[in-house]
Amino acid sequence: MVNFSASKQFVKPPQRGIFPLDHDSECKPAMEAYLECLQSSRSQHHKCRELSKEYLQCRMDNQLMAREDLNDMGYSDDAAVKGDEVKEYDKSKERGGYVAGKHMTEGPSGGSSLGRTDADATVNEEQRMAGGGGGGGASEEI
């Protein structure tokens, strides 16, 4: 019979970006104010920067996330968006017919060449032609 109480349990802190949920709604008012600001500003988050900062500070104050310097998280004065720096994306490429990812070509084995360079495709094609990587099956290394 195994005695589980005798074994050591190691508790690791959460990874950065992963933190407990606010089950007691301690920071819910700050969260709602931030989300309302995002909605009213058409998701232009720079306009809601102070509310976002308040929400994160609330989470840190209530041990819902690790305490960290807000300046290191992008809230320093020099990181603030100033006046006319932000321009709304006008989607002119999309109106002109651009489709993201369409410029990608098929690789030599008929599959997608995502993550491959032209040099990789050339080497793989040469190997296939020489009989060294024939079939383009699972044995081909990418």
mmCIF file of N, CA and C in Angstrom:
data_model
loop_
_atom_site.group_PDB
_atom_site.id
_atom_site.type_symbol
_atom_site.label_atom_id
_atom_site.label_comp_id
_atom_site.label_asym_id
_atom_site.label_seq_id
_atom_site.Cartn_x
_atom_site.Cartn_y
_atom_site.Cartn_z
ATOM 1 N N MET A 1 0.848 -1.171 0.000
ATOM 2 C CA MET A 1 0.000 0.000 0.000
ATOM 3 C C MET A 1 0.896 1.237 0.000
ATOM 4 N N VAL A 2 0.544 2.215 -0.788
ATOM 5 C CA VAL A 2 1.335 3.428 -0.925
ATOM 6 C C VAL A 2 0.792 4.493 0.012
ATOM 7 N N ASN A 3 1.713 5.126 0.735
ATOM 8 C CA ASN A 3 1.322 6.193 1.646
ATOM 9 C C ASN A 3 1.549 7.534 0.949
ATOM 10 N N PHE A 4 0.495 8.158 0.468
ATOM 11 C CA PHE A 4 0.616 9.407 -0.279
ATOM 12 C C PHE A 4 0.947 10.593 0.616
ATOM 13 N N SER A 5 0.608 10.523 1.876
ATOM 14 C CA SER A 5 0.875 11.649 2.764
ATOM 15 C C SER A 5 2.361 11.807 3.058
ATOM 16 N N ALA A 6 3.131 10.740 2.894
ATOM 17 C CA ALA A 6 4.561 10.798 3.183
ATOM 18 C C ALA A 6 5.362 11.385 2.019
ATOM 19 N N SER A 7 4.792 11.380 0.827
ATOM 20 C CA SER A 7 5.537 11.899 -0.321
ATOM 21 C C SER A 7 5.538 13.421 -0.303
ATOM 22 N N LYS A 8 6.622 13.988 -0.802
ATOM 23 C CA LYS A 8 6.718 15.447 -0.857
ATOM 24 C C LYS A 8 5.908 15.960 -2.036
ATOM 25 N N GLN A 9 5.248 17.040 -1.814
ATOM 26 C CA GLN A 9 4.512 17.679 -2.893
ATOM 27 C C GLN A 9 5.204 18.989 -3.203
ATOM 28 N N PHE A 10 5.557 19.173 -4.444
ATOM 29 C CA PHE A 10 6.204 20.400 -4.866
ATOM 30 C C PHE A 10 5.183 21.275 -5.569
ATOM 31 N N VAL A 11 5.008 22.457 -5.061
ATOM 32 C CA VAL A 11 4.069 23.396 -5.653
ATOM 33 C C VAL A 11 4.882 24.415 -6.433
ATOM 34 N N LYS A 12 4.636 24.475 -7.733
ATOM 35 C CA LYS A 12 5.335 25.438 -8.574
ATOM 36 C C LYS A 12 4.471 26.675 -8.736
ATOM 37 N N PRO A 13 5.095 27.853 -8.751
ATOM 38 C CA PRO A 13 4.301 29.064 -9.000
ATOM 39 C C PRO A 13 3.770 29.036 -10.425
ATOM 40 N N PRO A 14 2.674 29.735 -10.679
ATOM 41 C CA PRO A 14 2.118 29.731 -12.029
ATOM 42 C C PRO A 14 3.064 30.387 -13.017
ATOM 43 N N GLN A 15 2.984 29.953 -14.272
ATOM 44 C CA GLN A 15 3.790 30.554 -15.323
ATOM 45 C C GLN A 15 3.354 31.993 -15.516
ATOM 46 N N ARG A 16 4.274 32.787 -16.059
ATOM 47 C CA ARG A 16 3.936 34.185 -16.315
ATOM 48 C C ARG A 16 2.748 34.228 -17.281
ATOM 49 N N GLY A 17 1.775 35.039 -16.967
ATOM 50 C CA GLY A 17 0.593 35.144 -17.816
ATOM 51 C C GLY A 17 -0.528 34.218 -17.393
ATOM 52 N N ILE A 18 -0.244 33.313 -16.450
ATOM 53 C CA ILE A 18 -1.270 32.401 -15.951
ATOM 54 C C ILE A 18 -1.452 32.722 -14.477
ATOM 55 N N PHE A 19 -2.664 33.064 -14.098
ATOM 56 C CA PHE A 19 -2.895 33.426 -12.708
ATOM 57 C C PHE A 19 -4.313 33.032 -12.316
ATOM 58 N N PRO A 20 -4.559 32.979 -11.006
ATOM 59 C CA PRO A 20 -5.878 32.526 -10.533
ATOM 60 C C PRO A 20 -7.017 33.420 -11.002
ATOM 61 N N LEU A 21 -8.174 32.808 -11.124
ATOM 62 C CA LEU A 21 -9.380 33.570 -11.455
ATOM 63 C C LEU A 21 -9.827 34.372 -10.250
ATOM 64 N N ASP A 22 -10.522 35.415 -10.491
ATOM 65 C CA ASP A 22 -11.019 36.304 -9.439
ATOM 66 C C ASP A 22 -12.377 35.779 -8.965
ATOM 67 N N HIS A 23 -12.349 34.669 -8.222
ATOM 68 C CA HIS A 23 -13.591 34.021 -7.787
ATOM 69 C C HIS A 23 -14.427 34.904 -6.874
ATOM 70 N N ASP A 24 -13.782 35.761 -6.090
ATOM 71 C CA ASP A 24 -14.514 36.607 -5.147
ATOM 72 C C ASP A 24 -14.876 37.965 -5.740
ATOM 73 N N SER A 25 -14.620 38.146 -7.000
ATOM 74 C CA SER A 25 -14.940 39.385 -7.726
ATOM 75 C C SER A 25 -14.325 40.628 -7.096
ATOM 76 N N GLU A 26 -13.124 40.459 -6.543
ATOM 77 C CA GLU A 26 -12.449 41.588 -5.894
ATOM 78 C C GLU A 26 -12.077 42.675 -6.897
ATOM 79 N N CYS A 27 -11.758 42.275 -8.109
ATOM 80 C CA CYS A 27 -11.329 43.244 -9.124
ATOM 81 C C CYS A 27 -12.346 43.396 -10.254
ATOM 82 N N LYS A 28 -13.542 42.883 -10.037
ATOM 83 C CA LYS A 28 -14.554 42.932 -11.082
ATOM 84 C C LYS A 28 -14.922 44.350 -11.494
ATOM 85 N N PRO A 29 -15.079 45.298 -10.550
ATOM 86 C CA PRO A 29 -15.403 46.670 -10.975
ATOM 87 C C PRO A 29 -14.320 47.265 -11.892
ATOM 88 N N ALA A 30 -13.058 47.028 -11.563
ATOM 89 C CA ALA A 30 -11.963 47.543 -12.401
ATOM 90 C C ALA A 30 -11.979 46.871 -13.769
ATOM 91 N N MET A 31 -12.241 45.566 -13.786
ATOM 92 C CA MET A 31 -12.306 44.833 -15.049
ATOM 93 C C MET A 31 -13.449 45.344 -15.919
ATOM 94 N N GLU A 32 -14.623 45.538 -15.310
ATOM 95 C CA GLU A 32 -15.782 46.001 -16.073
ATOM 96 C C GLU A 32 -15.571 47.408 -16.619
ATOM 97 N N ALA A 33 -14.926 48.264 -15.829
ATOM 98 C CA ALA A 33 -14.640 49.621 -16.300
ATOM 99 C C ALA A 33 -13.698 49.579 -17.501
ATOM 100 N N TYR A 34 -12.700 48.715 -17.440
ATOM 101 C CA TYR A 34 -11.752 48.576 -18.549
ATOM 102 C C TYR A 34 -12.455 48.038 -19.794
ATOM 103 N N LEU A 35 -13.254 47.000 -19.642
ATOM 104 C CA LEU A 35 -13.953 46.414 -20.791
ATOM 105 C C LEU A 35 -14.961 47.390 -21.397
ATOM 106 N N GLU A 36 -15.617 48.168 -20.549
ATOM 107 C CA GLU A 36 -16.559 49.182 -21.039
ATOM 108 C C GLU A 36 -15.814 50.253 -21.841
ATOM 109 N N CYS A 37 -14.645 50.632 -21.344
ATOM 110 C CA CYS A 37 -13.821 51.613 -22.056
ATOM 111 C C CYS A 37 -13.394 51.065 -23.418
ATOM 112 N N LEU A 38 -12.977 49.795 -23.440
ATOM 113 C CA LEU A 38 -12.582 49.182 -24.716
ATOM 114 C C LEU A 38 -13.733 49.197 -25.711
ATOM 115 N N GLN A 39 -14.914 48.875 -25.228
ATOM 116 C CA GLN A 39 -16.076 48.830 -26.112
ATOM 117 C C GLN A 39 -16.415 50.223 -26.638
ATOM 118 N N SER A 40 -16.378 51.216 -25.767
ATOM 119 C CA SER A 40 -16.749 52.566 -26.198
ATOM 120 C C SER A 40 -15.671 53.214 -27.076
ATOM 121 N N SER A 41 -14.429 52.740 -26.964
ATOM 122 C CA SER A 41 -13.357 53.318 -27.776
ATOM 123 C C SER A 41 -13.027 52.445 -28.995
ATOM 124 N N ARG A 42 -13.944 51.551 -29.338
ATOM 125 C CA ARG A 42 -13.771 50.654 -30.488
ATOM 126 C C ARG A 42 -12.461 49.877 -30.403
ATOM 127 N N SER A 43 -12.189 49.320 -29.217
ATOM 128 C CA SER A 43 -11.037 48.456 -28.933
ATOM 129 C C SER A 43 -9.695 49.143 -29.115
ATOM 130 N N GLN A 44 -9.646 50.440 -29.011
ATOM 131 C CA GLN A 44 -8.368 51.157 -29.049
ATOM 132 C C GLN A 44 -7.837 51.194 -27.616
ATOM 133 N N HIS A 45 -7.077 50.161 -27.267
ATOM 134 C CA HIS A 45 -6.674 49.937 -25.887
ATOM 135 C C HIS A 45 -5.834 51.064 -25.298
ATOM 136 N N HIS A 46 -5.137 51.826 -26.121
ATOM 137 C CA HIS A 46 -4.309 52.914 -25.584
ATOM 138 C C HIS A 46 -5.159 53.984 -24.896
ATOM 139 N N LYS A 47 -6.423 54.083 -25.286
ATOM 140 C CA LYS A 47 -7.306 55.060 -24.660
ATOM 141 C C LYS A 47 -7.756 54.610 -23.263
ATOM 142 N N CYS A 48 -7.596 53.334 -22.981
ATOM 143 C CA CYS A 48 -8.033 52.760 -21.708
ATOM 144 C C CYS A 48 -6.849 52.337 -20.847
ATOM 145 N N ARG A 49 -5.708 52.902 -21.108
ATOM 146 C CA ARG A 49 -4.455 52.506 -20.469
ATOM 147 C C ARG A 49 -4.512 52.616 -18.945
ATOM 148 N N GLU A 50 -5.025 53.706 -18.431
ATOM 149 C CA GLU A 50 -5.076 53.901 -16.975
ATOM 150 C C GLU A 50 -5.996 52.885 -16.312
ATOM 151 N N LEU A 51 -7.118 52.564 -16.963
ATOM 152 C CA LEU A 51 -8.039 51.566 -16.403
ATOM 153 C C LEU A 51 -7.403 50.182 -16.407
ATOM 154 N N SER A 52 -6.649 49.888 -17.438
ATOM 155 C CA SER A 52 -5.936 48.623 -17.511
ATOM 156 C C SER A 52 -4.898 48.536 -16.394
ATOM 157 N N LYS A 53 -4.211 49.625 -16.182
ATOM 158 C CA LYS A 53 -3.199 49.700 -15.122
ATOM 159 C C LYS A 53 -3.853 49.492 -13.748
ATOM 160 N N GLU A 54 -4.996 50.127 -13.519
ATOM 161 C CA GLU A 54 -5.722 49.967 -12.254
ATOM 162 C C GLU A 54 -6.164 48.523 -12.047
ATOM 163 N N TYR A 55 -6.613 47.877 -13.123
ATOM 164 C CA TYR A 55 -7.044 46.478 -13.032
ATOM 165 C C TYR A 55 -5.878 45.575 -12.653
ATOM 166 N N LEU A 56 -4.745 45.750 -13.305
ATOM 167 C CA LEU A 56 -3.583 44.923 -12.979
ATOM 168 C C LEU A 56 -3.100 45.198 -11.558
ATOM 169 N N GLN A 57 -3.129 46.451 -11.132
ATOM 170 C CA GLN A 57 -2.727 46.791 -9.767
ATOM 171 C C GLN A 57 -3.655 46.120 -8.758
ATOM 172 N N CYS A 58 -4.946 46.099 -9.041
ATOM 173 C CA CYS A 58 -5.916 45.432 -8.178
ATOM 174 C C CYS A 58 -5.592 43.942 -8.069
ATOM 175 N N ARG A 59 -5.285 43.319 -9.182
ATOM 176 C CA ARG A 59 -4.957 41.889 -9.173
ATOM 177 C C ARG A 59 -3.710 41.620 -8.340
ATOM 178 N N MET A 60 -2.724 42.484 -8.462
ATOM 179 C CA MET A 60 -1.507 42.303 -7.667
ATOM 180 C C MET A 60 -1.793 42.533 -6.186
ATOM 181 N N ASP A 61 -2.576 43.548 -5.861
ATOM 182 C CA ASP A 61 -2.909 43.859 -4.466
ATOM 183 C C ASP A 61 -3.685 42.728 -3.801
ATOM 184 N N ASN A 62 -4.438 41.972 -4.579
ATOM 185 C CA ASN A 62 -5.247 40.875 -4.041
ATOM 186 C C ASN A 62 -4.628 39.498 -4.281
ATOM 187 N N GLN A 63 -3.347 39.475 -4.573
ATOM 188 C CA GLN A 63 -2.585 38.235 -4.809
ATOM 189 C C GLN A 63 -3.205 37.351 -5.884
ATOM 190 N N LEU A 64 -3.771 37.973 -6.896
ATOM 191 C CA LEU A 64 -4.326 37.230 -8.023
ATOM 192 C C LEU A 64 -3.314 37.121 -9.164
ATOM 193 N N MET A 65 -2.196 37.784 -8.994
ATOM 194 C CA MET A 65 -1.080 37.657 -9.928
ATOM 195 C C MET A 65 0.178 38.101 -9.193
ATOM 196 N N ALA A 66 1.322 37.702 -9.718
ATOM 197 C CA ALA A 66 2.595 38.047 -9.091
ATOM 198 C C ALA A 66 2.804 39.558 -9.138
ATOM 199 N N ARG A 67 3.357 40.083 -8.049
ATOM 200 C CA ARG A 67 3.651 41.515 -8.003
ATOM 201 C C ARG A 67 4.801 41.801 -8.949
ATOM 202 N N GLU A 68 4.597 42.787 -9.779
ATOM 203 C CA GLU A 68 5.594 43.158 -10.781
ATOM 204 C C GLU A 68 5.513 44.669 -10.999
ATOM 205 N N ASP A 69 6.642 45.255 -11.358
ATOM 206 C CA ASP A 69 6.675 46.685 -11.613
ATOM 207 C C ASP A 69 5.878 46.977 -12.885
ATOM 208 N N LEU A 70 4.888 47.842 -12.773
ATOM 209 C CA LEU A 70 4.047 48.155 -13.930
ATOM 210 C C LEU A 70 4.842 48.835 -15.040
ATOM 211 N N ASN A 71 5.910 49.527 -14.701
ATOM 212 C CA ASN A 71 6.764 50.132 -15.733
ATOM 213 C C ASN A 71 7.381 49.065 -16.622
ATOM 214 N N ASP A 72 7.684 47.904 -16.038
ATOM 215 C CA ASP A 72 8.254 46.797 -16.820
ATOM 216 C C ASP A 72 7.194 46.100 -17.663
ATOM 217 N N MET A 73 5.944 46.385 -17.396
ATOM 218 C CA MET A 73 4.845 45.768 -18.136
ATOM 219 C C MET A 73 4.303 46.695 -19.216
ATOM 220 N N GLY A 74 5.034 47.766 -19.496
ATOM 221 C CA GLY A 74 4.625 48.665 -20.569
ATOM 222 C C GLY A 74 3.813 49.856 -20.118
ATOM 223 N N TYR A 75 3.806 50.139 -18.824
ATOM 224 C CA TYR A 75 3.030 51.263 -18.315
ATOM 225 C C TYR A 75 3.902 52.452 -17.908
ATOM 226 N N SER A 76 5.137 52.487 -18.351
ATOM 227 C CA SER A 76 5.991 53.630 -18.046
ATOM 228 C C SER A 76 5.540 54.816 -18.893
ATOM 229 N N ASP A 77 5.900 56.020 -18.465
ATOM 230 C CA ASP A 77 5.481 57.227 -19.194
ATOM 231 C C ASP A 77 6.017 57.256 -20.616
ATOM 232 N N ASP A 78 7.232 56.737 -20.819
ATOM 233 C CA ASP A 78 7.801 56.762 -22.174
ATOM 234 C C ASP A 78 7.170 55.717 -23.086
ATOM 235 N N ALA A 79 6.425 54.758 -22.524
ATOM 236 C CA ALA A 79 5.757 53.740 -23.346
ATOM 237 C C ALA A 79 4.344 54.165 -23.736
ATOM 238 N N ALA A 80 3.882 55.264 -23.182
ATOM 239 C CA ALA A 80 2.518 55.722 -23.459
ATOM 240 C C ALA A 80 2.394 56.205 -24.906
ATOM 241 N N VAL A 81 1.241 55.954 -25.492
ATOM 242 C CA VAL A 81 0.944 56.426 -26.840
ATOM 243 C C VAL A 81 0.605 57.902 -26.741
ATOM 244 N N LYS A 82 1.241 58.678 -27.569
ATOM 245 C CA LYS A 82 1.051 60.128 -27.506
ATOM 246 C C LYS A 82 0.269 60.623 -28.717
ATOM 247 N N GLY A 83 -0.792 61.364 -28.454
ATOM 248 C CA GLY A 83 -1.561 62.084 -29.471
ATOM 249 C C GLY A 83 -1.828 61.352 -30.766
ATOM 250 N N ASP A 84 -1.199 61.822 -31.835
ATOM 251 C CA ASP A 84 -1.488 61.348 -33.186
ATOM 252 C C ASP A 84 -0.685 60.122 -33.598
ATOM 253 N N GLU A 85 0.026 59.484 -32.665
ATOM 254 C CA GLU A 85 0.860 58.343 -33.023
ATOM 255 C C GLU A 85 0.043 57.155 -33.518
ATOM 256 N N VAL A 86 -1.192 57.045 -33.077
ATOM 257 C CA VAL A 86 -2.006 55.899 -33.426
ATOM 258 C C VAL A 86 -2.871 56.230 -34.631
ATOM 259 N N LYS A 87 -2.742 55.409 -35.648
ATOM 260 C CA LYS A 87 -3.586 55.562 -36.827
ATOM 261 C C LYS A 87 -4.359 54.265 -37.001
ATOM 262 N N GLU A 88 -5.630 54.401 -37.215
ATOM 263 C CA GLU A 88 -6.455 53.220 -37.401
ATOM 264 C C GLU A 88 -6.084 52.538 -38.706
ATOM 265 N N TYR A 89 -5.989 51.212 -38.672
ATOM 266 C CA TYR A 89 -5.663 50.445 -39.860
ATOM 267 C C TYR A 89 -6.794 50.589 -40.864
ATOM 268 N N ASP A 90 -6.471 50.972 -42.084
ATOM 269 C CA ASP A 90 -7.514 51.298 -43.061
ATOM 270 C C ASP A 90 -7.933 50.131 -43.970
ATOM 271 N N LYS A 91 -7.304 48.994 -43.846
ATOM 272 C CA LYS A 91 -7.640 47.787 -44.623
ATOM 273 C C LYS A 91 -7.550 48.013 -46.129
ATOM 274 N N SER A 92 -6.688 48.926 -46.557
ATOM 275 C CA SER A 92 -6.555 49.195 -47.988
ATOM 276 C C SER A 92 -6.018 47.981 -48.743
ATOM 277 N N LYS A 93 -5.154 47.200 -48.116
ATOM 278 C CA LYS A 93 -4.640 45.992 -48.775
ATOM 279 C C LYS A 93 -5.780 45.009 -49.061
ATOM 280 N N GLU A 94 -6.638 44.811 -48.050
ATOM 281 C CA GLU A 94 -7.736 43.873 -48.215
ATOM 282 C C GLU A 94 -8.724 44.340 -49.284
ATOM 283 N N ARG A 95 -8.979 45.648 -49.329
ATOM 284 C CA ARG A 95 -9.886 46.170 -50.362
ATOM 285 C C ARG A 95 -9.279 45.992 -51.749
ATOM 286 N N GLY A 96 -7.950 45.957 -51.820
ATOM 287 C CA GLY A 96 -7.264 45.754 -53.092
ATOM 288 C C GLY A 96 -7.151 44.287 -53.486
ATOM 289 N N GLY A 97 -7.703 43.384 -52.661
ATOM 290 C CA GLY A 97 -7.705 41.967 -53.002
ATOM 291 C C GLY A 97 -6.675 41.128 -52.262
ATOM 292 N N TYR A 98 -5.892 41.721 -51.376
ATOM 293 C CA TYR A 98 -4.874 40.978 -50.634
ATOM 294 C C TYR A 98 -5.534 39.971 -49.706
ATOM 295 N N VAL A 99 -5.003 38.751 -49.690
ATOM 296 C CA VAL A 99 -5.471 37.714 -48.783
ATOM 297 C C VAL A 99 -4.256 37.206 -48.018
ATOM 298 N N ALA A 100 -4.295 37.299 -46.698
ATOM 299 C CA ALA A 100 -3.172 36.868 -45.880
ATOM 300 C C ALA A 100 -2.872 35.395 -46.125
ATOM 301 N N GLY A 101 -1.599 35.076 -46.324
ATOM 302 C CA GLY A 101 -1.165 33.701 -46.519
ATOM 303 C C GLY A 101 -1.236 33.218 -47.945
ATOM 304 N N LYS A 102 -1.871 33.974 -48.821
ATOM 305 C CA LYS A 102 -2.041 33.521 -50.201
ATOM 306 C C LYS A 102 -0.706 33.474 -50.946
ATOM 307 N N HIS A 103 0.271 34.260 -50.484
ATOM 308 C CA HIS A 103 1.575 34.284 -51.141
ATOM 309 C C HIS A 103 2.377 33.016 -50.871
ATOM 310 N N MET A 104 1.928 32.192 -49.938
ATOM 311 C CA MET A 104 2.628 30.942 -49.632
ATOM 312 C C MET A 104 2.420 29.969 -50.789
ATOM 313 N N THR A 105 3.449 29.227 -51.119
ATOM 314 C CA THR A 105 3.360 28.281 -52.229
ATOM 315 C C THR A 105 3.400 26.864 -51.713
ATOM 316 N N GLU A 106 3.052 25.949 -52.578
ATOM 317 C CA GLU A 106 3.149 24.537 -52.215
ATOM 318 C C GLU A 106 4.587 24.087 -52.312
ATOM 319 N N GLY A 107 4.972 23.217 -51.404
ATOM 320 C CA GLY A 107 6.323 22.673 -51.393
ATOM 321 C C GLY A 107 6.487 21.619 -52.470
ATOM 322 N N PRO A 108 7.699 21.062 -52.614
ATOM 323 C CA PRO A 108 7.978 20.088 -53.661
ATOM 324 C C PRO A 108 7.177 18.800 -53.533
ATOM 325 N N SER A 109 6.742 18.459 -52.315
ATOM 326 C CA SER A 109 5.985 17.216 -52.152
ATOM 327 C C SER A 109 4.485 17.471 -52.197
ATOM 328 N N GLY A 110 4.116 18.696 -52.592
ATOM 329 C CA GLY A 110 2.700 19.003 -52.713
ATOM 330 C C GLY A 110 2.103 19.572 -51.454
ATOM 331 N N GLY A 111 2.859 19.571 -50.359
ATOM 332 C CA GLY A 111 2.354 20.108 -49.100
ATOM 333 C C GLY A 111 2.649 21.587 -48.994
ATOM 334 N N SER A 112 2.200 22.153 -47.938
ATOM 335 C CA SER A 112 2.430 23.573 -47.699
ATOM 336 C C SER A 112 3.890 23.815 -47.378
ATOM 337 N N SER A 113 4.400 24.961 -47.776
ATOM 338 C CA SER A 113 5.789 25.290 -47.491
ATOM 339 C C SER A 113 5.917 26.195 -46.281
ATOM 340 N N LEU A 114 4.877 26.244 -45.449
ATOM 341 C CA LEU A 114 4.938 27.092 -44.269
ATOM 342 C C LEU A 114 6.149 26.719 -43.430
ATOM 343 N N GLY A 115 6.898 27.708 -43.022
ATOM 344 C CA GLY A 115 8.062 27.470 -42.188
ATOM 345 C C GLY A 115 9.296 27.080 -42.969
ATOM 346 N N ARG A 116 9.197 26.954 -44.273
ATOM 347 C CA ARG A 116 10.335 26.581 -45.097
ATOM 348 C C ARG A 116 10.826 27.789 -45.865
ATOM 349 N N THR A 117 12.089 27.804 -46.137
ATOM 350 C CA THR A 117 12.639 28.845 -46.993
ATOM 351 C C THR A 117 12.765 28.285 -48.398
ATOM 352 N N ASP A 118 13.017 29.158 -49.366
ATOM 353 C CA ASP A 118 13.222 28.690 -50.732
ATOM 354 C C ASP A 118 14.418 27.759 -50.804
ATOM 355 N N ALA A 119 15.447 28.040 -49.984
ATOM 356 C CA ALA A 119 16.633 27.181 -49.977
ATOM 357 C C ALA A 119 16.279 25.784 -49.496
ATOM 358 N N ASP A 120 15.430 25.670 -48.475
ATOM 359 C CA ASP A 120 14.995 24.358 -47.993
ATOM 360 C C ASP A 120 14.267 23.597 -49.092
ATOM 361 N N ALA A 121 13.386 24.286 -49.800
ATOM 362 C CA ALA A 121 12.619 23.645 -50.863
ATOM 363 C C ALA A 121 13.545 23.164 -51.977
ATOM 364 N N THR A 122 14.565 23.972 -52.307
ATOM 365 C CA THR A 122 15.510 23.590 -53.355
ATOM 366 C C THR A 122 16.297 22.354 -52.945
ATOM 367 N N VAL A 123 16.789 22.329 -51.712
ATOM 368 C CA VAL A 123 17.548 21.173 -51.226
ATOM 369 C C VAL A 123 16.672 19.935 -51.226
ATOM 370 N N ASN A 124 15.443 20.047 -50.736
ATOM 371 C CA ASN A 124 14.540 18.899 -50.707
ATOM 372 C C ASN A 124 14.210 18.422 -52.116
ATOM 373 N N GLU A 125 14.031 19.330 -53.053
ATOM 374 C CA GLU A 125 13.741 18.965 -54.439
ATOM 375 C C GLU A 125 14.935 18.238 -55.049
ATOM 376 N N GLU A 126 16.146 18.740 -54.780
ATOM 377 C CA GLU A 126 17.348 18.082 -55.304
ATOM 378 C C GLU A 126 17.496 16.684 -54.725
ATOM 379 N N GLN A 127 17.216 16.511 -53.436
ATOM 380 C CA GLN A 127 17.300 15.196 -52.810
ATOM 381 C C GLN A 127 16.269 14.258 -53.422
ATOM 382 N N ARG A 128 15.086 14.766 -53.660
ATOM 383 C CA ARG A 128 14.035 13.927 -54.241
ATOM 384 C C ARG A 128 14.408 13.490 -55.646
ATOM 385 N N MET A 129 14.962 14.421 -56.423
ATOM 386 C CA MET A 129 15.344 14.110 -57.798
ATOM 387 C C MET A 129 16.482 13.097 -57.834
ATOM 388 N N ALA A 130 17.360 13.147 -56.830
ATOM 389 C CA ALA A 130 18.492 12.216 -56.777
ATOM 390 C C ALA A 130 18.080 10.891 -56.156
ATOM 391 N N GLY A 131 16.849 10.788 -55.708
ATOM 392 C CA GLY A 131 16.374 9.542 -55.127
ATOM 393 C C GLY A 131 16.653 9.447 -53.646
ATOM 394 N N GLY A 132 17.114 10.525 -53.030
ATOM 395 C CA GLY A 132 17.487 10.480 -51.630
ATOM 396 C C GLY A 132 16.368 10.829 -50.679
ATOM 397 N N GLY A 133 15.290 11.288 -51.101
ATOM 398 C CA GLY A 133 14.209 11.630 -50.167
ATOM 399 C C GLY A 133 12.901 11.308 -50.802
ATOM 400 N N GLY A 134 12.906 10.308 -51.660
ATOM 401 C CA GLY A 134 11.775 9.991 -52.509
ATOM 402 C C GLY A 134 10.468 9.793 -51.795
ATOM 403 N N GLY A 135 9.421 10.075 -52.507
ATOM 404 C CA GLY A 135 8.081 9.820 -52.002
ATOM 405 C C GLY A 135 7.500 10.989 -51.244
ATOM 406 N N GLY A 136 8.341 11.849 -50.672
ATOM 407 C CA GLY A 136 7.812 12.990 -49.926
ATOM 408 C C GLY A 136 6.991 12.560 -48.736
ATOM 409 N N GLY A 137 7.268 11.352 -48.211
ATOM 410 C CA GLY A 137 6.458 10.827 -47.114
ATOM 411 C C GLY A 137 6.951 11.308 -45.773
ATOM 412 N N ALA A 138 6.612 10.500 -44.776
ATOM 413 C CA ALA A 138 6.897 10.880 -43.407
ATOM 414 C C ALA A 138 8.383 10.857 -43.088
ATOM 415 N N SER A 139 9.214 10.199 -43.910
ATOM 416 C CA SER A 139 10.625 10.113 -43.595
ATOM 417 C C SER A 139 11.363 11.390 -43.963
ATOM 418 N N GLU A 140 10.742 12.281 -44.705
ATOM 419 C CA GLU A 140 11.397 13.512 -45.103
ATOM 420 C C GLU A 140 11.495 14.460 -43.918
ATOM 421 N N GLU A 141 12.705 14.950 -43.680
ATOM 422 C CA GLU A 141 12.902 15.890 -42.580
ATOM 423 C C GLU A 141 12.684 17.298 -43.072
ATOM 424 N N ILE A 142 12.089 18.080 -42.207
ATOM 425 C CA ILE A 142 11.846 19.475 -42.563
ATOM 426 C C ILE A 142 12.694 20.347 -41.689
#
